[in-house]
Amino acid sequence: MMREVLYEGKSKVVCAGEDRDSLIIRYKDTATAFNGVKQAELFGKGKLNAAISNLIYEHLQENGIKTHLIKVIDDTTSLVKKAEIIMVEVIVRNVAAGSFSKKYGIPEGTLLKNVSVEFSVKSDELGDPMINISQITAIGICTAHELTEMIEQSLRINELLCELFKKAGIRLIDFKLEFGRDLSETSDRGKIILCDEISPDSCRLWDMKSGKKLDKDRFRRDMGGVLDSYRDVLQRLTEINNN
Ligand code: UDP
């Protein structure tokens, strides 16, 4: 069925949902990096990311994390709760890599002494600048209470994901999360829920034995074998899910 497109982002399309409390998101095959400067169509990426993200979301939900996922519709589409996205990206790091390594001169692969949680403003126009917690509340992106809630949930999600990926022989290096305020006309209205995908596009995932990168760095750094690696991640997660 053709639905009204409400918003088209870099890697997903958002359409009207089944009622006023829901939305339908569709994963696209478009891969982007460096704030959209680098872009390519990777045939089948949408399906792989949808499947990986759905498996992860189901695991998180089973473990008490409140998320926007209502149900999976098909290979590339899911029904989600309507939420007001909080305009910060939460980045959780276990091991130094990417911009963190560059900015602070810490070699990629260095185990961090504690989990690092950082924030950046969700704005392509501004280039997603890093922002600290007092700045976030100062400009009213969210309240201090919401911030505490997001940090607590992010740390819990990190524990659950590290454990899950470990079973799949994968090291979770870092990842990005987005949260929103539940907009449904229910008693959950206003509660913080996890939104957006969790996939190899938004995580760094290294094979535990070989150290092979199984994530979007293969695209960013022109390493090739992007989809083969995403497929590998899906296969491993499916296997542990079936056992
Ligand atoms: N990330 C993301 N979207 C962003 C920025 C970062 O999904 O807009 C993810 C990225 O894939 C990585 C983690 O967050 O898993 C940390 O990214 P980093 O800050 O190192 O930035 P990058 O090196 O990707 O520019």
PDB file of C-alpha atoms and ligand atoms in Angstrom:
ATOM      1  CA  MET A   1       0.000   0.000   0.000  1.00  0.00           C
ATOM      2  CA  MET A   2       1.272   3.495  -0.809  1.00  0.00           C
ATOM      3  CA  ARG A   3       1.377   5.626   2.278  1.00  0.00           C
ATOM      4  CA  GLU A   4       1.903   9.301   2.682  1.00  0.00           C
ATOM      5  CA  VAL A   5       5.615  10.031   3.084  1.00  0.00           C
ATOM      6  CA  LEU A   6       6.042  12.376   6.040  1.00  0.00           C
ATOM      7  CA  TYR A   7       9.806  12.637   5.978  1.00  0.00           C
ATOM      8  CA  GLU A   8      12.688  11.163   4.010  1.00  0.00           C
ATOM      9  CA  GLY A   9      16.031  10.944   5.746  1.00  0.00           C
ATOM     10  CA  LYS A  10      19.426   9.715   4.557  1.00  0.00           C
ATOM     11  CA  SER A  11      18.779   6.053   5.253  1.00  0.00           C
ATOM     12  CA  LYS A  12      15.073   5.805   6.113  1.00  0.00           C
ATOM     13  CA  VAL A  13      11.664   6.960   4.968  1.00  0.00           C
ATOM     14  CA  VAL A  14       8.980   7.801   7.526  1.00  0.00           C
ATOM     15  CA  CYS A  15       5.327   7.351   6.519  1.00  0.00           C
ATOM     16  CA  ALA A  16       1.994   7.757   8.240  1.00  0.00           C
ATOM     17  CA  GLY A  17       1.201   4.798  10.490  1.00  0.00           C
ATOM     18  CA  GLU A  18      -1.914   2.805  11.260  1.00  0.00           C
ATOM     19  CA  ASP A  19      -3.316   5.452  13.570  1.00  0.00           C
ATOM     20  CA  ARG A  20      -2.311   8.825  14.956  1.00  0.00           C
ATOM     21  CA  ASP A  21      -0.048   7.264  17.583  1.00  0.00           C
ATOM     22  CA  SER A  22       2.127   5.332  15.122  1.00  0.00           C
ATOM     23  CA  LEU A  23       4.455   5.747  12.145  1.00  0.00           C
ATOM     24  CA  ILE A  24       5.888   3.395   9.554  1.00  0.00           C
ATOM     25  CA  ILE A  25       9.618   3.500   8.907  1.00  0.00           C
ATOM     26  CA  ARG A  26      11.213   2.003   5.823  1.00  0.00           C
ATOM     27  CA  TYR A  27      14.915   1.233   5.602  1.00  0.00           C
ATOM     28  CA  LYS A  28      16.564   2.389   2.365  1.00  0.00           C
ATOM     29  CA  ASP A  29      19.568   0.928   0.569  1.00  0.00           C
ATOM     30  CA  THR A  30      21.372   4.275   0.653  1.00  0.00           C
ATOM     31  CA  ALA A  31      24.632   4.390   2.579  1.00  0.00           C
ATOM     32  CA  THR A  32      25.977   7.763   3.645  1.00  0.00           C
ATOM     33  CA  ALA A  33      29.007   8.951   5.569  1.00  0.00           C
ATOM     34  CA  PHE A  34      30.740  12.185   6.519  1.00  0.00           C
ATOM     35  CA  ASN A  35      27.494  14.069   7.008  1.00  0.00           C
ATOM     36  CA  GLY A  36      26.094  12.886   3.666  1.00  0.00           C
ATOM     37  CA  VAL A  37      29.148  13.905   1.603  1.00  0.00           C
ATOM     38  CA  LYS A  38      29.847  10.293   0.675  1.00  0.00           C
ATOM     39  CA  GLN A  39      26.827   8.407  -0.610  1.00  0.00           C
ATOM     40  CA  ALA A  40      26.137   5.128  -2.412  1.00  0.00           C
ATOM     41  CA  GLU A  41      23.344   2.663  -3.059  1.00  0.00           C
ATOM     42  CA  LEU A  42      24.141  -0.734  -1.528  1.00  0.00           C
ATOM     43  CA  PHE A  43      21.527  -3.115  -2.829  1.00  0.00           C
ATOM     44  CA  GLY A  44      20.023  -5.059   0.074  1.00  0.00           C
ATOM     45  CA  LYS A  45      21.439  -2.905   2.891  1.00  0.00           C
ATOM     46  CA  GLY A  46      17.961  -1.798   3.944  1.00  0.00           C
ATOM     47  CA  LYS A  47      16.820  -5.380   4.500  1.00  0.00           C
ATOM     48  CA  LEU A  48      19.967  -6.320   6.403  1.00  0.00           C
ATOM     49  CA  ASN A  49      19.848  -3.300   8.704  1.00  0.00           C
ATOM     50  CA  ALA A  50      16.125  -3.743   9.311  1.00  0.00           C
ATOM     51  CA  ALA A  51      16.640  -7.389  10.272  1.00  0.00           C
ATOM     52  CA  ILE A  52      19.639  -6.641  12.512  1.00  0.00           C
ATOM     53  CA  SER A  53      17.967  -3.679  14.202  1.00  0.00           C
ATOM     54  CA  ASN A  54      14.743  -5.640  14.779  1.00  0.00           C
ATOM     55  CA  LEU A  55      16.627  -8.529  16.403  1.00  0.00           C
ATOM     56  CA  ILE A  56      18.480  -6.100  18.659  1.00  0.00           C
ATOM     57  CA  TYR A  57      15.328  -4.153  19.544  1.00  0.00           C
ATOM     58  CA  GLU A  58      13.479  -7.355  20.433  1.00  0.00           C
ATOM     59  CA  HIS A  59      16.367  -8.373  22.675  1.00  0.00           C
ATOM     60  CA  LEU A  60      16.379  -4.977  24.395  1.00  0.00           C
ATOM     61  CA  GLN A  61      12.601  -5.017  24.852  1.00  0.00           C
ATOM     62  CA  GLU A  62      12.746  -8.486  26.403  1.00  0.00           C
ATOM     63  CA  ASN A  63      15.197  -6.999  28.866  1.00  0.00           C
ATOM     64  CA  GLY A  64      13.024  -4.106  29.908  1.00  0.00           C
ATOM     65  CA  ILE A  65      14.178  -1.296  27.613  1.00  0.00           C
ATOM     66  CA  LYS A  66      11.264   0.835  26.376  1.00  0.00           C
ATOM     67  CA  THR A  67      11.526   1.386  22.627  1.00  0.00           C
ATOM     68  CA  HIS A  68       9.505   2.789  19.743  1.00  0.00           C
ATOM     69  CA  LEU A  69       9.136  -0.598  18.016  1.00  0.00           C
ATOM     70  CA  ILE A  70       5.528  -1.830  17.901  1.00  0.00           C
ATOM     71  CA  LYS A  71       5.856  -4.549  15.271  1.00  0.00           C
ATOM     72  CA  VAL A  72       7.822  -5.621  12.241  1.00  0.00           C
ATOM     73  CA  ILE A  73       5.690  -5.302   9.090  1.00  0.00           C
ATOM     74  CA  ASP A  74       7.970  -6.805   6.453  1.00  0.00           C
ATOM     75  CA  ASP A  75      11.630  -7.035   5.319  1.00  0.00           C
ATOM     76  CA  THR A  76      12.203  -3.310   5.284  1.00  0.00           C
ATOM     77  CA  THR A  77       9.318  -1.749   7.189  1.00  0.00           C
ATOM     78  CA  SER A  78       8.357  -1.517  10.847  1.00  0.00           C
ATOM     79  CA  LEU A  79       5.498   0.059  12.740  1.00  0.00           C
ATOM     80  CA  VAL A  80       6.791   2.354  15.479  1.00  0.00           C
ATOM     81  CA  LYS A  81       5.369   4.621  18.152  1.00  0.00           C
ATOM     82  CA  LYS A  82       5.225   8.258  17.257  1.00  0.00           C
ATOM     83  CA  ALA A  83       7.852  10.075  19.298  1.00  0.00           C
ATOM     84  CA  GLU A  84       9.273  13.550  19.574  1.00  0.00           C
ATOM     85  CA  ILE A  85      12.935  12.959  18.843  1.00  0.00           C
ATOM     86  CA  ILE A  86      15.300  14.516  21.367  1.00  0.00           C
ATOM     87  CA  MET A  87      17.782  16.365  19.207  1.00  0.00           C
ATOM     88  CA  VAL A  88      20.976  14.853  20.582  1.00  0.00           C
ATOM     89  CA  GLU A  89      22.853  11.742  19.553  1.00  0.00           C
ATOM     90  CA  VAL A  90      24.165   9.698  22.451  1.00  0.00           C
ATOM     91  CA  ILE A  91      27.487   8.033  21.663  1.00  0.00           C
ATOM     92  CA  VAL A  92      28.621   5.199  23.898  1.00  0.00           C
ATOM     93  CA  ARG A  93      32.185   3.935  23.670  1.00  0.00           C
ATOM     94  CA  ASN A  94      33.934   0.902  25.137  1.00  0.00           C
ATOM     95  CA  VAL A  95      37.059   1.090  22.981  1.00  0.00           C
ATOM     96  CA  ALA A  96      38.698   4.109  21.304  1.00  0.00           C
ATOM     97  CA  ALA A  97      38.003   4.460  17.572  1.00  0.00           C
ATOM     98  CA  GLY A  98      36.967   6.946  14.899  1.00  0.00           C
ATOM     99  CA  SER A  99      36.568  10.585  15.876  1.00  0.00           C
ATOM    100  CA  PHE A 100      37.461   9.840  19.517  1.00  0.00           C
ATOM    101  CA  SER A 101      40.856   8.422  18.542  1.00  0.00           C
ATOM    102  CA  LYS A 102      41.500  11.315  16.210  1.00  0.00           C
ATOM    103  CA  LYS A 103      40.407  14.064  18.601  1.00  0.00           C
ATOM    104  CA  TYR A 104      42.255  12.801  21.668  1.00  0.00           C
ATOM    105  CA  GLY A 105      45.178  10.984  20.024  1.00  0.00           C
ATOM    106  CA  ILE A 106      44.245   7.605  21.486  1.00  0.00           C
ATOM    107  CA  PRO A 107      45.108   4.718  19.127  1.00  0.00           C
ATOM    108  CA  GLU A 108      42.128   2.837  17.687  1.00  0.00           C
ATOM    109  CA  GLY A 109      41.520  -0.322  19.663  1.00  0.00           C
ATOM    110  CA  THR A 110      42.593   1.059  23.063  1.00  0.00           C
ATOM    111  CA  LEU A 111      40.283  -0.305  25.756  1.00  0.00           C
ATOM    112  CA  LEU A 112      38.785   2.595  27.718  1.00  0.00           C
ATOM    113  CA  LYS A 113      39.096   2.531  31.524  1.00  0.00           C
ATOM    114  CA  ASN A 114      35.393   3.246  31.802  1.00  0.00           C
ATOM    115  CA  VAL A 115      32.489   3.447  29.407  1.00  0.00           C
ATOM    116  CA  SER A 116      32.440   6.869  27.765  1.00  0.00           C
ATOM    117  CA  VAL A 117      29.110   8.580  27.057  1.00  0.00           C
ATOM    118  CA  GLU A 118      29.120  11.697  24.906  1.00  0.00           C
ATOM    119  CA  PHE A 119      26.543  13.794  23.107  1.00  0.00           C
ATOM    120  CA  SER A 120      26.332  15.625  19.825  1.00  0.00           C
ATOM    121  CA  VAL A 121      23.625  17.896  18.500  1.00  0.00           C
ATOM    122  CA  LYS A 122      21.513  16.161  15.877  1.00  0.00           C
ATOM    123  CA  SER A 123      21.968  18.681  13.089  1.00  0.00           C
ATOM    124  CA  ASP A 124      23.429  18.028   9.649  1.00  0.00           C
ATOM    125  CA  GLU A 125      23.521  21.777   9.109  1.00  0.00           C
ATOM    126  CA  LEU A 126      25.805  22.295  12.114  1.00  0.00           C
ATOM    127  CA  GLY A 127      27.768  19.093  11.428  1.00  0.00           C
ATOM    128  CA  ASP A 128      26.588  17.331  14.611  1.00  0.00           C
ATOM    129  CA  PRO A 129      28.766  19.326  17.056  1.00  0.00           C
ATOM    130  CA  MET A 130      29.713  17.705  20.342  1.00  0.00           C
ATOM    131  CA  ILE A 131      27.826  19.195  23.302  1.00  0.00           C
ATOM    132  CA  ASN A 132      28.152  18.740  27.071  1.00  0.00           C
ATOM    133  CA  ILE A 133      25.369  18.033  29.548  1.00  0.00           C
ATOM    134  CA  SER A 134      25.139  21.538  30.979  1.00  0.00           C
ATOM    135  CA  GLN A 135      24.970  22.987  27.464  1.00  0.00           C
ATOM    136  CA  ILE A 136      22.199  20.526  26.543  1.00  0.00           C
ATOM    137  CA  THR A 137      19.976  21.674  29.401  1.00  0.00           C
ATOM    138  CA  ALA A 138      21.077  25.322  28.999  1.00  0.00           C
ATOM    139  CA  ILE A 139      19.692  25.494  25.466  1.00  0.00           C
ATOM    140  CA  GLY A 140      16.659  23.432  26.394  1.00  0.00           C
ATOM    141  CA  ILE A 141      17.222  20.360  24.221  1.00  0.00           C
ATOM    142  CA  CYS A 142      15.900  18.296  27.128  1.00  0.00           C
ATOM    143  CA  THR A 143      15.550  18.454  30.890  1.00  0.00           C
ATOM    144  CA  ALA A 144      18.143  17.300  33.405  1.00  0.00           C
ATOM    145  CA  HIS A 145      15.786  14.506  34.382  1.00  0.00           C
ATOM    146  CA  GLU A 146      15.489  13.319  30.768  1.00  0.00           C
ATOM    147  CA  LEU A 147      19.253  13.486  30.394  1.00  0.00           C
ATOM    148  CA  THR A 148      19.778  11.295  33.464  1.00  0.00           C
ATOM    149  CA  GLU A 149      17.238   8.856  32.077  1.00  0.00           C
ATOM    150  CA  MET A 150      18.983   8.747  28.675  1.00  0.00           C
ATOM    151  CA  ILE A 151      22.391   8.158  30.253  1.00  0.00           C
ATOM    152  CA  GLU A 152      21.077   5.368  32.496  1.00  0.00           C
ATOM    153  CA  GLN A 153      19.291   3.678  29.609  1.00  0.00           C
ATOM    154  CA  SER A 154      22.341   4.029  27.353  1.00  0.00           C
ATOM    155  CA  LEU A 155      24.583   2.326  29.912  1.00  0.00           C
ATOM    156  CA  ARG A 156      22.076  -0.491  30.391  1.00  0.00           C
ATOM    157  CA  ILE A 157      21.742  -0.889  26.612  1.00  0.00           C
ATOM    158  CA  ASN A 158      25.541  -1.038  26.381  1.00  0.00           C
ATOM    159  CA  GLU A 159      25.647  -3.887  28.911  1.00  0.00           C
ATOM    160  CA  LEU A 160      22.939  -5.807  27.077  1.00  0.00           C
ATOM    161  CA  LEU A 161      24.525  -5.263  23.667  1.00  0.00           C
ATOM    162  CA  CYS A 162      28.082  -6.106  24.773  1.00  0.00           C
ATOM    163  CA  GLU A 163      26.772  -9.390  26.137  1.00  0.00           C
ATOM    164  CA  LEU A 164      24.692 -10.127  23.037  1.00  0.00           C
ATOM    165  CA  PHE A 165      27.485  -9.372  20.570  1.00  0.00           C
ATOM    166  CA  LYS A 166      30.008 -11.287  22.692  1.00  0.00           C
ATOM    167  CA  LYS A 167      27.899 -14.412  22.207  1.00  0.00           C
ATOM    168  CA  ALA A 168      28.135 -13.738  18.471  1.00  0.00           C
ATOM    169  CA  GLY A 169      31.934 -13.462  18.664  1.00  0.00           C
ATOM    170  CA  ILE A 170      31.779  -9.708  18.102  1.00  0.00           C
ATOM    171  CA  ARG A 171      33.333  -6.882  20.102  1.00  0.00           C
ATOM    172  CA  LEU A 172      31.107  -3.819  20.505  1.00  0.00           C
ATOM    173  CA  ILE A 173      33.494  -0.888  20.125  1.00  0.00           C
ATOM    174  CA  ASP A 174      31.047   2.038  20.111  1.00  0.00           C
ATOM    175  CA  PHE A 175      27.559   2.997  18.954  1.00  0.00           C
ATOM    176  CA  LYS A 176      25.108   5.839  18.581  1.00  0.00           C
ATOM    177  CA  LEU A 177      21.644   6.011  20.129  1.00  0.00           C
ATOM    178  CA  GLU A 178      18.689   8.317  19.713  1.00  0.00           C
ATOM    179  CA  PHE A 179      15.824   8.759  22.128  1.00  0.00           C
ATOM    180  CA  GLY A 180      12.406  10.356  21.890  1.00  0.00           C
ATOM    181  CA  ARG A 181       9.461  11.338  24.043  1.00  0.00           C
ATOM    182  CA  ASP A 182       6.521   8.990  23.624  1.00  0.00           C
ATOM    183  CA  LEU A 183       3.775  10.996  21.919  1.00  0.00           C
ATOM    184  CA  SER A 184       1.001   8.401  22.247  1.00  0.00           C
ATOM    185  CA  GLU A 185      -2.221   9.390  24.002  1.00  0.00           C
ATOM    186  CA  THR A 186      -1.604   6.826  26.708  1.00  0.00           C
ATOM    187  CA  SER A 187      -0.175   6.776  30.215  1.00  0.00           C
ATOM    188  CA  ASP A 188       3.266   6.416  28.578  1.00  0.00           C
ATOM    189  CA  ARG A 189       3.013   9.880  27.050  1.00  0.00           C
ATOM    190  CA  GLY A 190       6.189  11.892  27.668  1.00  0.00           C
ATOM    191  CA  LYS A 191       8.274   8.876  28.688  1.00  0.00           C
ATOM    192  CA  ILE A 192      11.722   8.496  27.142  1.00  0.00           C
ATOM    193  CA  ILE A 193      11.882   5.680  24.594  1.00  0.00           C
ATOM    194  CA  LEU A 194      14.690   4.361  22.409  1.00  0.00           C
ATOM    195  CA  CYS A 195      14.235   5.360  18.754  1.00  0.00           C
ATOM    196  CA  ASP A 196      16.032   4.901  15.428  1.00  0.00           C
ATOM    197  CA  GLU A 197      18.006   1.897  14.272  1.00  0.00           C
ATOM    198  CA  ILE A 198      20.826  -0.011  15.936  1.00  0.00           C
ATOM    199  CA  SER A 199      22.763  -1.613  13.093  1.00  0.00           C
ATOM    200  CA  PRO A 200      26.260  -1.840  11.608  1.00  0.00           C
ATOM    201  CA  ASP A 201      25.551   1.667  10.259  1.00  0.00           C
ATOM    202  CA  SER A 202      25.401   3.031  13.805  1.00  0.00           C
ATOM    203  CA  CYS A 203      27.793   0.719  15.676  1.00  0.00           C
ATOM    204  CA  ARG A 204      31.435  -0.274  15.400  1.00  0.00           C
ATOM    205  CA  LEU A 205      31.634  -4.065  15.482  1.00  0.00           C
ATOM    206  CA  TRP A 206      34.917  -5.971  15.326  1.00  0.00           C
ATOM    207  CA  ASP A 207      35.325  -9.716  15.025  1.00  0.00           C
ATOM    208  CA  MET A 208      36.626 -10.918  18.404  1.00  0.00           C
ATOM    209  CA  LYS A 209      39.277 -13.224  16.988  1.00  0.00           C
ATOM    210  CA  SER A 210      40.574 -11.498  13.877  1.00  0.00           C
ATOM    211  CA  GLY A 211      39.668  -7.892  14.685  1.00  0.00           C
ATOM    212  CA  LYS A 212      38.010  -7.629  11.267  1.00  0.00           C
ATOM    213  CA  LYS A 213      35.696  -4.625  10.989  1.00  0.00           C
ATOM    214  CA  LEU A 214      32.088  -5.672  10.367  1.00  0.00           C
ATOM    215  CA  ASP A 215      30.508  -2.210  10.249  1.00  0.00           C
ATOM    216  CA  LYS A 216      30.141   1.029   8.317  1.00  0.00           C
ATOM    217  CA  ASP A 217      33.860   1.794   8.577  1.00  0.00           C
ATOM    218  CA  ARG A 218      34.177  -0.619   5.633  1.00  0.00           C
ATOM    219  CA  PHE A 219      32.148   1.895   3.622  1.00  0.00           C
ATOM    220  CA  ARG A 220      33.700   5.038   5.158  1.00  0.00           C
ATOM    221  CA  ARG A 221      37.234   3.750   4.562  1.00  0.00           C
ATOM    222  CA  ASP A 222      36.610   2.008   1.196  1.00  0.00           C
ATOM    223  CA  MET A 223      37.554  -1.385   2.583  1.00  0.00           C
ATOM    224  CA  GLY A 224      35.053  -3.308   0.422  1.00  0.00           C
ATOM    225  CA  GLY A 225      32.865  -6.215   1.508  1.00  0.00           C
ATOM    226  CA  VAL A 226      30.380  -3.944   3.285  1.00  0.00           C
ATOM    227  CA  LEU A 227      27.290  -6.054   2.727  1.00  0.00           C
ATOM    228  CA  ASP A 228      29.126  -9.343   3.267  1.00  0.00           C
ATOM    229  CA  SER A 229      30.065  -8.091   6.715  1.00  0.00           C
ATOM    230  CA  TYR A 230      26.529  -6.893   7.500  1.00  0.00           C
ATOM    231  CA  ARG A 231      25.255 -10.311   6.379  1.00  0.00           C
ATOM    232  CA  ASP A 232      27.792 -11.976   8.654  1.00  0.00           C
ATOM    233  CA  VAL A 233      26.561  -9.901  11.619  1.00  0.00           C
ATOM    234  CA  LEU A 234      22.936 -10.824  10.864  1.00  0.00           C
ATOM    235  CA  GLN A 235      23.762 -14.502  10.507  1.00  0.00           C
ATOM    236  CA  ARG A 236      25.614 -14.617  13.815  1.00  0.00           C
ATOM    237  CA  LEU A 237      22.831 -12.771  15.665  1.00  0.00           C
ATOM    238  CA  THR A 238      20.200 -15.039  14.109  1.00  0.00           C
ATOM    239  CA  GLU A 239      22.158 -18.116  15.182  1.00  0.00           C
ATOM    240  CA  ILE A 240      22.407 -17.070  18.817  1.00  0.00           C
ATOM    241  CA  ASN A 241      18.750 -16.014  18.738  1.00  0.00           C
ATOM    242  CA  ASN A 242      17.732 -19.512  17.608  1.00  0.00           C
ATOM    243  CA  ASN A 243      19.786 -21.283  20.270  1.00  0.00           C
TER     244      ASN A 243
HETATM  245  N1  UDP B   1      27.638   7.376  14.638  1.00  0.00           N
HETATM  246  C1  UDP B   1      26.437   7.356  13.961  1.00  0.00           C
HETATM  247  N2  UDP B   1      25.943   8.510  13.440  1.00  0.00           N
HETATM  248  C2  UDP B   1      26.578   9.706  13.568  1.00  0.00           C
HETATM  249  C3  UDP B   1      27.805   9.727  14.255  1.00  0.00           C
HETATM  250  C4  UDP B   1      28.309   8.548  14.784  1.00  0.00           C
HETATM  251  O1  UDP B   1      25.803   6.321  13.848  1.00  0.00           O
HETATM  252  O2  UDP B   1      26.070  10.724  13.083  1.00  0.00           O
HETATM  253  C5  UDP B   1      28.184   6.136  15.214  1.00  0.00           C
HETATM  254  C6  UDP B   1      29.368   5.615  14.431  1.00  0.00           C
HETATM  255  O3  UDP B   1      28.970   4.670  13.461  1.00  0.00           O
HETATM  256  C7  UDP B   1      30.199   4.955  15.498  1.00  0.00           C
HETATM  257  C8  UDP B   1      29.900   5.771  16.753  1.00  0.00           C
HETATM  258  O4  UDP B   1      28.663   6.412  16.504  1.00  0.00           O
HETATM  259  O5  UDP B   1      29.787   3.616  15.716  1.00  0.00           O
HETATM  260  C9  UDP B   1      30.965   6.770  17.096  1.00  0.00           C
HETATM  261  O6  UDP B   1      31.239   7.557  15.962  1.00  0.00           O
HETATM  262  P1  UDP B   1      32.433   8.634  15.948  1.00  0.00           P
HETATM  263  O7  UDP B   1      32.083   9.735  16.872  1.00  0.00           O
HETATM  264  O8  UDP B   1      33.707   7.929  16.165  1.00  0.00           O
HETATM  265  O9  UDP B   1      32.327   9.310  14.548  1.00  0.00           O
HETATM  266  P2  UDP B   1      32.920   8.897  13.150  1.00  0.00           P
HETATM  267  O10 UDP B   1      34.301   8.393  13.372  1.00  0.00           O
HETATM  268  O11 UDP B   1      31.965   7.882  12.653  1.00  0.00           O
HETATM  269  O12 UDP B   1      32.847  10.203  12.410  1.00  0.00           O
END
